[in-house]
Short mmCIF file of N, CA and C in Angstrom, two decimals:
data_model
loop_
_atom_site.label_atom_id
_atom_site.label_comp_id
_atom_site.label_asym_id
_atom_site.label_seq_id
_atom_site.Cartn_x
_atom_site.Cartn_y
_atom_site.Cartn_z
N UNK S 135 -50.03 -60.96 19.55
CA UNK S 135 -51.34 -60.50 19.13
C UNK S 135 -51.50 -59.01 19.42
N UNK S 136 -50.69 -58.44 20.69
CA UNK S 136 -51.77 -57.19 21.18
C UNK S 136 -50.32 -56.13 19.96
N UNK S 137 -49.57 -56.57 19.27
CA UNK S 137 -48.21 -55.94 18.47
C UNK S 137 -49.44 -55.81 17.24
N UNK S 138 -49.81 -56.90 16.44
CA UNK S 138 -50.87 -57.05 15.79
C UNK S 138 -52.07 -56.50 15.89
N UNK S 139 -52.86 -55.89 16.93
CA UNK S 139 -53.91 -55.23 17.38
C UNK S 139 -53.73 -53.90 17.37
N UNK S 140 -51.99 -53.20 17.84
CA UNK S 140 -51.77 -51.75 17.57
C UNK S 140 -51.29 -51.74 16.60
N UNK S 141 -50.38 -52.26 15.55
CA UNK S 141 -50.53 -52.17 13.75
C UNK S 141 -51.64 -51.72 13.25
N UNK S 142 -52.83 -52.60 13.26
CA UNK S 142 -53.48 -52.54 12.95
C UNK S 142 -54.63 -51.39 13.36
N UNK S 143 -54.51 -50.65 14.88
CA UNK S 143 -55.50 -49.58 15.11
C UNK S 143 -54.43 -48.59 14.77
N UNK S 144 -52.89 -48.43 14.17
CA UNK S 144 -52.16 -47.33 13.88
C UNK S 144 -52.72 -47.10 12.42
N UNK S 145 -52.85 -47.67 11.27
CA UNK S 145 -53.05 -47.92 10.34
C UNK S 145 -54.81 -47.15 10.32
N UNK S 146 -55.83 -46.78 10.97
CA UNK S 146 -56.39 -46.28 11.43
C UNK S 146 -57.76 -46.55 9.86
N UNK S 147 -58.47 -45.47 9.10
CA UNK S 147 -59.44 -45.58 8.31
C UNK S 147 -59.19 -46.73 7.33
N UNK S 148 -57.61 -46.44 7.36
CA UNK S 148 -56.96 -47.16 5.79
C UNK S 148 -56.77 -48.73 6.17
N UNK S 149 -57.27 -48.94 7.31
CA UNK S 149 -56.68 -50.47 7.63
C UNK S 149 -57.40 -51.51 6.58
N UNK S 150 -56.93 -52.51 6.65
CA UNK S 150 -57.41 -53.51 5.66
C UNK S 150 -58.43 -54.35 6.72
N UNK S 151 -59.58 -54.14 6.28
CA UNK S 151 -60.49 -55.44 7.03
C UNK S 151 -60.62 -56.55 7.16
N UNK S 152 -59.45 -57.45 6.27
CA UNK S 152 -59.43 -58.80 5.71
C UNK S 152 -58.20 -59.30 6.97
N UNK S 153 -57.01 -57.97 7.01
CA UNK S 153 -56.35 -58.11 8.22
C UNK S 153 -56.81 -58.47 9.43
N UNK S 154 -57.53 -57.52 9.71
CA UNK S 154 -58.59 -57.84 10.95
C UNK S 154 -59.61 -59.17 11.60
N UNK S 155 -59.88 -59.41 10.20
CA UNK S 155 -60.40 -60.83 10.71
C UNK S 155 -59.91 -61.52 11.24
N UNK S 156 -58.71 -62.41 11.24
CA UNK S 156 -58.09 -63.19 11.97
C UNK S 156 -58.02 -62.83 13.12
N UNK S 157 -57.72 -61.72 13.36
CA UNK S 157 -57.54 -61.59 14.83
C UNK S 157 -58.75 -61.13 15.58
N UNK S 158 -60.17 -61.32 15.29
CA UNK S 158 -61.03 -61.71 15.30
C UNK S 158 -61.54 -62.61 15.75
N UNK S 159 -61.35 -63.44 14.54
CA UNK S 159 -61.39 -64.95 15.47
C UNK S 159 -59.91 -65.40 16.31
N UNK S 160 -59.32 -65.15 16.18
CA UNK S 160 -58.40 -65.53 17.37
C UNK S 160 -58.74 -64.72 18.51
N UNK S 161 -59.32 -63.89 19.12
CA UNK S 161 -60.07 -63.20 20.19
C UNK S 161 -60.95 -64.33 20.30
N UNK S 162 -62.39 -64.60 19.36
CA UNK S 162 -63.13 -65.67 20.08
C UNK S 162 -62.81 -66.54 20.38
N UNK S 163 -61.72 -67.10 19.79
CA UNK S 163 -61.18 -68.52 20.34
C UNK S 163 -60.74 -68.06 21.79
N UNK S 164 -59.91 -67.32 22.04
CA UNK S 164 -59.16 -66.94 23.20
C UNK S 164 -60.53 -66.74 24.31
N UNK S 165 -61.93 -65.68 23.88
CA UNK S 165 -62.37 -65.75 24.96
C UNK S 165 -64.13 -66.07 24.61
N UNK S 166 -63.49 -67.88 24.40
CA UNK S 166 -64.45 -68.76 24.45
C UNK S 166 -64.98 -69.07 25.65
N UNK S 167 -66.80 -68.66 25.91
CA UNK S 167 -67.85 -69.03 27.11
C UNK S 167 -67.60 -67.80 27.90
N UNK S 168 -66.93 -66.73 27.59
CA UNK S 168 -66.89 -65.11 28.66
C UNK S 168 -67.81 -64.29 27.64
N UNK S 169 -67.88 -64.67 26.39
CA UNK S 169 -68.27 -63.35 25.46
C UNK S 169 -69.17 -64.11 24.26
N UNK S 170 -70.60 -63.39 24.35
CA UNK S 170 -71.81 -63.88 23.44
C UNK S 170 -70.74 -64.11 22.02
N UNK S 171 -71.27 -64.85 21.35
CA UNK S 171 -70.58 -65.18 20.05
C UNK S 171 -71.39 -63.57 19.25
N UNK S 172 -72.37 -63.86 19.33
CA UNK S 172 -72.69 -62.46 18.19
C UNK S 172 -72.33 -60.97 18.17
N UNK S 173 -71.35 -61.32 19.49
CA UNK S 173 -70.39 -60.09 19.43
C UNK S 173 -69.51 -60.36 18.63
N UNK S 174 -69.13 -61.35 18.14
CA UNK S 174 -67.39 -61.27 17.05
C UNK S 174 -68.93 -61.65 15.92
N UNK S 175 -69.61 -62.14 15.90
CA UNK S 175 -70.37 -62.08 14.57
C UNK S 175 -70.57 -60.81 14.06
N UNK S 176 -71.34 -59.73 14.84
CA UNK S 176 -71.32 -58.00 14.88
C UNK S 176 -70.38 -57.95 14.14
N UNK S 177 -68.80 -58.01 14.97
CA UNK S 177 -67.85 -57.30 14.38
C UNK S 177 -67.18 -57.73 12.96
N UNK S 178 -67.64 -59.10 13.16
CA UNK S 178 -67.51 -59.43 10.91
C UNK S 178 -68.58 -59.15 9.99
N UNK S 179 -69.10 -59.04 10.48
CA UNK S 179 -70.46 -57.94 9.97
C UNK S 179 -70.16 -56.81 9.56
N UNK S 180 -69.95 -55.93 10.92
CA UNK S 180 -69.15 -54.72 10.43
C UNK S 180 -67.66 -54.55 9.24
N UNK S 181 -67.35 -55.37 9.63
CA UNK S 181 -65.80 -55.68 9.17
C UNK S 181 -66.36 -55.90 7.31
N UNK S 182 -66.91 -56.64 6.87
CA UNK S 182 -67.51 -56.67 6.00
C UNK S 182 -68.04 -55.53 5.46
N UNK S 183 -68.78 -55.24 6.21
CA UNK S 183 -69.60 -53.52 5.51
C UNK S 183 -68.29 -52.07 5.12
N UNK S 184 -67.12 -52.28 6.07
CA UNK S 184 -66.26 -51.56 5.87
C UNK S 184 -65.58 -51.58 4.48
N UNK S 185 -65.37 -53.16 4.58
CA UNK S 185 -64.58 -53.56 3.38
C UNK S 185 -65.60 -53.13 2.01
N UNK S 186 -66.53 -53.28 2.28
CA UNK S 186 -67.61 -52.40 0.82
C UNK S 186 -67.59 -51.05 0.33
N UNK S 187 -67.47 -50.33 1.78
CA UNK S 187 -67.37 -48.79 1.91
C UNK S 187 -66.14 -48.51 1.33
N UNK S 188 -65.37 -49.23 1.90
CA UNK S 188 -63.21 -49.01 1.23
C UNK S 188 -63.78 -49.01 -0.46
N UNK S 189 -64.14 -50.26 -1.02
CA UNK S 189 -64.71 -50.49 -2.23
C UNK S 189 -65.21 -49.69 -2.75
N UNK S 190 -66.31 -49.36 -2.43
CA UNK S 190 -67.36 -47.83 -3.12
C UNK S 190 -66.24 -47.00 -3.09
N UNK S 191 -65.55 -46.22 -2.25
CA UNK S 191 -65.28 -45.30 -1.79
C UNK S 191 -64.01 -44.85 -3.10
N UNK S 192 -63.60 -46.32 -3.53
CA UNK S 192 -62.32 -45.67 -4.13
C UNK S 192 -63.06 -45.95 -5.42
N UNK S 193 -63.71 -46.37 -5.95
CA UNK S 193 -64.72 -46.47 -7.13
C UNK S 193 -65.26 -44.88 -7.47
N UNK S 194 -65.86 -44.57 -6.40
CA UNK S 194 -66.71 -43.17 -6.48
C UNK S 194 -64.97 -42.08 -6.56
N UNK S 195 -64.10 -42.48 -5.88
CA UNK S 195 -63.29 -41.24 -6.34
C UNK S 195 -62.97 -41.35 -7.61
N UNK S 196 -62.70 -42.15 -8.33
CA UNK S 196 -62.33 -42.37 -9.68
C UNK S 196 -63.59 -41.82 -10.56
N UNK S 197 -64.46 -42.40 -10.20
CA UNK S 197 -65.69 -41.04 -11.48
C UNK S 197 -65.93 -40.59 -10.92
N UNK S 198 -65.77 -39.12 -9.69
CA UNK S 198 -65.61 -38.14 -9.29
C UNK S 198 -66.22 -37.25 -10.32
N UNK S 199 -64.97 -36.83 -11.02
CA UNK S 199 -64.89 -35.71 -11.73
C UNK S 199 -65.64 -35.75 -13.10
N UNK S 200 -65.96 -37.40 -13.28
CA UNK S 200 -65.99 -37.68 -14.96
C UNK S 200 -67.88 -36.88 -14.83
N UNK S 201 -68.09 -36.90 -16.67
CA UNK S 201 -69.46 -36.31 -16.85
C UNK S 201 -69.94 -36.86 -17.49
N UNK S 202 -69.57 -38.09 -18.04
CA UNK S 202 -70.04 -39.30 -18.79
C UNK S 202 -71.60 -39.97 -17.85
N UNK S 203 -72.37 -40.00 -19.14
CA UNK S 203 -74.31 -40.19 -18.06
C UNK S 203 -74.07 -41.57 -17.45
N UNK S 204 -73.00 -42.54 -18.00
CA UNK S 204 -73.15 -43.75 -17.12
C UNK S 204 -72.53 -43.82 -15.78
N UNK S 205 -71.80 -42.61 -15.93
CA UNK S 205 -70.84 -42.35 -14.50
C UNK S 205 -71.60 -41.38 -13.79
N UNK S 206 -71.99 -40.70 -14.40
CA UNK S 206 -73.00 -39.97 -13.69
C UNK S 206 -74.44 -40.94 -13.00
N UNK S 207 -74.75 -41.80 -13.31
CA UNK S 207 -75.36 -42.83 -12.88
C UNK S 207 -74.92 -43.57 -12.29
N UNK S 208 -73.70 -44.09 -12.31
CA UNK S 208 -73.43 -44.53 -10.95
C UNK S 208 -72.62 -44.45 -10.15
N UNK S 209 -72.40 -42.92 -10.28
CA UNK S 209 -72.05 -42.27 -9.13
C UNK S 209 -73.49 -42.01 -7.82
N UNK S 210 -74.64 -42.26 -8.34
CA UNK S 210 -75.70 -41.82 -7.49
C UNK S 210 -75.93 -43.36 -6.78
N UNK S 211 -75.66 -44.54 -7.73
CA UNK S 211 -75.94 -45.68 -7.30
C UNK S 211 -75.26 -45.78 -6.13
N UNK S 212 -73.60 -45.79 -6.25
CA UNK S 212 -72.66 -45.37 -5.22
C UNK S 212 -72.78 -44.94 -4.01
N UNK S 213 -73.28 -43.54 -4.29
CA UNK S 213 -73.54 -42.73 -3.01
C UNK S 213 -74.70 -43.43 -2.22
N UNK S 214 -75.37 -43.94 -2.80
CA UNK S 214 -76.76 -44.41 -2.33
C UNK S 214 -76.55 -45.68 -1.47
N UNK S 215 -75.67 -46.44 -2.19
CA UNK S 215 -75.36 -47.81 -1.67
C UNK S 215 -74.21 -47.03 -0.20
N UNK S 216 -73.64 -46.16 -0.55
CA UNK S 216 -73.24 -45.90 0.95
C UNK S 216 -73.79 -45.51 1.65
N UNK S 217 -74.63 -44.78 1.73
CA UNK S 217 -75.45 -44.93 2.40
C UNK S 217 -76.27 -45.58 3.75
N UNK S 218 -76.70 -46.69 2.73
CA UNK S 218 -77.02 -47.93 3.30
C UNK S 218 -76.07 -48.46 3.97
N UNK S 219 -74.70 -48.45 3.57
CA UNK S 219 -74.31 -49.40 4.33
C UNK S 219 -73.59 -48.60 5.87
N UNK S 220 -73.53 -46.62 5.49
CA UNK S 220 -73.52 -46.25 6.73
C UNK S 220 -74.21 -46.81 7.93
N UNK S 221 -75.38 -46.55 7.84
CA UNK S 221 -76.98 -47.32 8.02
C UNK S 221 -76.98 -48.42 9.33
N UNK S 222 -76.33 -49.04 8.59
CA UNK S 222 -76.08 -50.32 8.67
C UNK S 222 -74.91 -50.65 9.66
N UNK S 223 -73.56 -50.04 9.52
CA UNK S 223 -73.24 -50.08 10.21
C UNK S 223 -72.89 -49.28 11.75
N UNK S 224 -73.59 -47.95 11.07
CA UNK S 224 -74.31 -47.85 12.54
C UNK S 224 -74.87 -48.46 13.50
N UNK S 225 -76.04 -48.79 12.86
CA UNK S 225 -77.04 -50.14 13.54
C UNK S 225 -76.34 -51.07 14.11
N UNK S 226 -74.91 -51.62 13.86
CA UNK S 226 -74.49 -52.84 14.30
C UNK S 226 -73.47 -52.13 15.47
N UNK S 227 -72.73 -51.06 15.23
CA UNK S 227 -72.26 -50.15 16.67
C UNK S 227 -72.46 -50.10 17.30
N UNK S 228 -74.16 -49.96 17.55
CA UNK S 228 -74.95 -49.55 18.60
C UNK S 228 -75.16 -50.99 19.18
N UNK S 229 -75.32 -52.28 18.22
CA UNK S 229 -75.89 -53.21 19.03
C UNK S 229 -74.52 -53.77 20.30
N UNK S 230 -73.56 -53.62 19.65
CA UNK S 230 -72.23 -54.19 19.92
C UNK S 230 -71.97 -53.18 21.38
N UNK S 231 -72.25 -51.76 21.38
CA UNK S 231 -72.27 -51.22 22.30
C UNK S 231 -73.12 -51.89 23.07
N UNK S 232 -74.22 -52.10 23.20
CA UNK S 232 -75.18 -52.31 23.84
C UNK S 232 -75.07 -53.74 24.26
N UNK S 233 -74.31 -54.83 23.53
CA UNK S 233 -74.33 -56.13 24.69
C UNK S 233 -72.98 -55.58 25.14
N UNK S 234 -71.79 -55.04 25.25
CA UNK S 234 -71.04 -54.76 25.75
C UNK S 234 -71.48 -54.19 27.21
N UNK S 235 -72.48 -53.34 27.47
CA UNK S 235 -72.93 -52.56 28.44
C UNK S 235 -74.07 -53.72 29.16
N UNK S 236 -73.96 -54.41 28.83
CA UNK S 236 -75.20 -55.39 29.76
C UNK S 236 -74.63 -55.77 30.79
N UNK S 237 -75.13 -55.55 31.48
CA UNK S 237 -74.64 -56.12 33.04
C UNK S 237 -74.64 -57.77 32.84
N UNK S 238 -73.26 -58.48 33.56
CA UNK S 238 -72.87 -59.84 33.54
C UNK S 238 -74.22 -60.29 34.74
N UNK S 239 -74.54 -61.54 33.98
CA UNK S 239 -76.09 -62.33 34.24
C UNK S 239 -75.38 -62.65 35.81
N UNK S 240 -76.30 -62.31 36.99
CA UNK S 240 -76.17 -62.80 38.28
C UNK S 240 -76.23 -64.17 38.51
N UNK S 241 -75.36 -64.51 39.02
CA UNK S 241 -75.44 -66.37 39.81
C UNK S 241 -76.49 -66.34 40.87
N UNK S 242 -76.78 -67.98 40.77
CA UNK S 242 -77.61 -68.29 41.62
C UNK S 242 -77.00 -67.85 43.23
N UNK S 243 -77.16 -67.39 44.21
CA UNK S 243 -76.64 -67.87 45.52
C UNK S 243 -77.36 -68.46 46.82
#
């Protein structure tokens, strides 16, 4: 897995997000009752929003240059929808940071 985990962070912007999943859930399985589930939910969340951005991203380079009004239209749709999903996955960074940083719940003693 951890051979699979540095492939995959070498491979770096360009990685495939569909790769990633599995080992994803094979992390939650592995650390089942230590770690809130909506932390690997977050991260297919994110993982998802990436895989849209990859999508837009190579869409919008291809009518780039063109001057055609329907490409010119949605090239703005494009940009716009990334946007959002920057947005977005910002928002889910921060949350993922943030149960990461919670202090582990005290036992009774």
């Amino acid at each position: 897995m951890q051979s699979d985990i540095s492939a995959m962070m070498a491979s770096g912007a360009l990685g495939s997000p569909e790769k990633a999943l599995p080992l994803i859930n094979e992390l939650e399985q592995l650390s089942q009752g230590s770690t809130d589930p909506r932390y690997f939910q977050t991260l297919r969340n994110m993982l998802e929003s990436t895989a849209k951005v990859q999508a837009l991203s190579a869409e919008l380079q291809k009518i780039s240059g063109s001057s055609k009004p329907e490409d010119v239209v949605r090239r703005k749709e494009v940009i716009s929808q990334l946007k959002q999903l920057s947005t977005r996955i910002s928002a889910e960074a921060a949350d993922l940071q943030s149960s990461v940083r919670q202090p582990p719940k005290a036992g009774k003693s």
